[in-house]
XYZ file of C-alpha atoms in Angstrom:
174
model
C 94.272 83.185 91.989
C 94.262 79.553 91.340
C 96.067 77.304 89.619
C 94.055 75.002 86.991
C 94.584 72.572 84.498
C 94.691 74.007 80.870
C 94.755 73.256 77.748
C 97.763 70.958 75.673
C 99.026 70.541 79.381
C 99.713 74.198 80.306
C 98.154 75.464 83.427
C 96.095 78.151 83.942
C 96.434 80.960 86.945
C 93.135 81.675 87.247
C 92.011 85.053 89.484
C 89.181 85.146 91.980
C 87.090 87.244 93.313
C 88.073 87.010 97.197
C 84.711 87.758 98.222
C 82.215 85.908 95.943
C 84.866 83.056 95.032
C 83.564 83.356 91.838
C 86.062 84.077 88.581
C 87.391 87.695 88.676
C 88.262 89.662 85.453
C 90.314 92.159 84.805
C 88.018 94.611 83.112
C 85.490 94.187 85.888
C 86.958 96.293 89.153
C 83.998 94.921 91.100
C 85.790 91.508 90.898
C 88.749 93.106 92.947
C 89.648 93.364 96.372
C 91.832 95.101 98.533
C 95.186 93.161 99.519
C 93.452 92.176 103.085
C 90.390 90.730 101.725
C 92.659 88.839 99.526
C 94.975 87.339 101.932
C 91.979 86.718 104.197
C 90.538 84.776 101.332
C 93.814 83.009 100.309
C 94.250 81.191 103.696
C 90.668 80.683 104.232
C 89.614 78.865 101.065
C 93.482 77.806 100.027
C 93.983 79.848 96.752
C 97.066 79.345 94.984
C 98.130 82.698 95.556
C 97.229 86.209 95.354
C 97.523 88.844 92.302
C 98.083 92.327 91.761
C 95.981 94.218 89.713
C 97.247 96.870 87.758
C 95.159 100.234 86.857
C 96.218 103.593 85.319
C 95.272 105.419 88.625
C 97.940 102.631 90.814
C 100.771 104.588 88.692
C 102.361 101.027 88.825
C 104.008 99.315 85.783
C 104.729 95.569 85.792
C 106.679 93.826 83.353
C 107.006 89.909 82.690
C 110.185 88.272 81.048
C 109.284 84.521 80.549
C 112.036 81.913 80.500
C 114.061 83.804 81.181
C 115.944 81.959 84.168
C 117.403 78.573 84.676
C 116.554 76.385 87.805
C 119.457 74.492 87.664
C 122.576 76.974 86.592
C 120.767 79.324 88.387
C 121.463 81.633 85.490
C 119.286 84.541 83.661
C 119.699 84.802 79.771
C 120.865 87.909 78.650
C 117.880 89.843 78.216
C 116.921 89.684 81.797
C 120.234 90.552 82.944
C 120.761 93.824 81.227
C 117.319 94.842 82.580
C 117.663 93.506 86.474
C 120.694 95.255 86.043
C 119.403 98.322 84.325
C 117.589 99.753 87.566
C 117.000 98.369 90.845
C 112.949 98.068 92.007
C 111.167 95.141 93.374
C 111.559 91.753 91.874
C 109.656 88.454 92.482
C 110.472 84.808 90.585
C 107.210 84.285 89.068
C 104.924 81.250 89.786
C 106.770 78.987 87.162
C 110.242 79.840 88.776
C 111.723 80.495 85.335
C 110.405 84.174 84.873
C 110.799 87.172 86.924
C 108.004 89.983 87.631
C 109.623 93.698 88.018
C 107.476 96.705 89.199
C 107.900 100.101 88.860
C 106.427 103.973 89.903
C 105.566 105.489 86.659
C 103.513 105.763 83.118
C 104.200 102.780 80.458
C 105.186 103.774 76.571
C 103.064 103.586 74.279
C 103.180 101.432 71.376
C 102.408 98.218 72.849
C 103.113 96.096 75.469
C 104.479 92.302 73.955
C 106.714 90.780 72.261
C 106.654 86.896 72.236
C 110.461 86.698 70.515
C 112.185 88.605 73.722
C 109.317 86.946 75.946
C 109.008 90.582 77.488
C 105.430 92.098 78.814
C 104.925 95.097 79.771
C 101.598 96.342 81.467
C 99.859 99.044 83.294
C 95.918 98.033 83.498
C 93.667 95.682 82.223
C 95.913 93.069 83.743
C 97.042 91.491 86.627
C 100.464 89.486 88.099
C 100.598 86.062 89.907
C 102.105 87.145 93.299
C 104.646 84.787 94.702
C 106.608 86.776 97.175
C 109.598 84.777 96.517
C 111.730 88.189 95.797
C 115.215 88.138 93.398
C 117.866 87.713 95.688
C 119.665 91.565 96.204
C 116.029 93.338 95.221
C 114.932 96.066 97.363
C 111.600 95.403 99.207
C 110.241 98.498 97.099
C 109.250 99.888 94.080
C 111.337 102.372 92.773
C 110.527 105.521 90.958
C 111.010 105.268 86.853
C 113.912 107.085 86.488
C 113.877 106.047 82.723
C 114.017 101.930 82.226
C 110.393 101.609 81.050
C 111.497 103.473 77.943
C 114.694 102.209 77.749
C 112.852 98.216 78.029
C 110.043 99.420 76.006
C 112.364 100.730 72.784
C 114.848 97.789 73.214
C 112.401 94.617 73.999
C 108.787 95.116 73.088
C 108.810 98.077 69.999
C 111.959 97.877 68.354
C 112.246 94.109 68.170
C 108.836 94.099 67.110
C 109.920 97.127 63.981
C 113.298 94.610 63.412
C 111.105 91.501 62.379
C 108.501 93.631 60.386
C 111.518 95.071 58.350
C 113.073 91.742 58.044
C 109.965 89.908 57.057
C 109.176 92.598 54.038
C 113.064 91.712 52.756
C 112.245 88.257 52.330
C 108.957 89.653 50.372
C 111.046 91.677 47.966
């Protein structure tokens, strides 16, 4: 992937195709490339980094908390804390440095995979992660096996705050 300039000043991590160097897409699996081709391609022609692709068959689920740490306390808000905390697996500071990545071995909920008020993502296909390698201090170097924290993150940060704010908004309505 690449980092380039967006709009309203926000950047955009762009993903490549490693062996065309043409855009990549995530819909599009012969835009992809194995994690070789892609490193290959990352020191060759100095990509920003390289991404991870996730697909139903990888059994891999990958969720994003944005903001969600501060550079200088050093500090996660309390939402990332209970879930670092919550289960052990492999975690990487994203590209920013202010959001974390978390992987895990298993099958997402269903019921969607967003919510922009606890900034947590959840996804597992059609989308891909900005790789840094810069793991969370204390995280294994694996992923770990679900043993239960995708639904327990699901019901608590992506469908139940998303049910809250629906019931809230139709009591304002009333």
């Amino acid at each position: 992937w690449r980092l380039t300039p967006g709009d309203k000043g926000k950047d955009k991590k762009i993903p490549f195709n490693p062996e065309t160097g043409r855009p990549a897409a995530s819909n599009k699996p012969e835009t992809w490339s194995d994690y070789e081709t892609a490193a290959d391609a990352y020191d060759r022609y100095g990509y920003t980094g390289v991404g991870f692709m996730f697909t139903k068959d990888s059994g891999i689920v990958g969720v994003d908390i944005d903001h969600c740490y501060d550079k200088i306390t050093g500090e996660f808000n309390d939402t990332a804390k209970a879930i670092i905390s919550k289960q052990s697996t492999y975690t990487e500071f994203s590209p920013s440095g202010t959001g974390i990545h978390l992987f895990f071995k298993g099958r997402m909920p269903e019921g969607g995979s967003k919510n922009s008020t606890t900034g947590v993502e959840m996804y597992d296909s059609l989308r891909y992660f900005t790789m840094t390698g810069n793991k969370l201090e204390g995280a294994p170097d694996i992923i770990a096996d679900d043993n239960g924290t995708l639904a327990w993150i699901h019901e608590t940060y992506i469908r139940s705050a998303k049910k809250s704010k629906k019931k809230s908004r139709s009591k304002k309505n009333a």
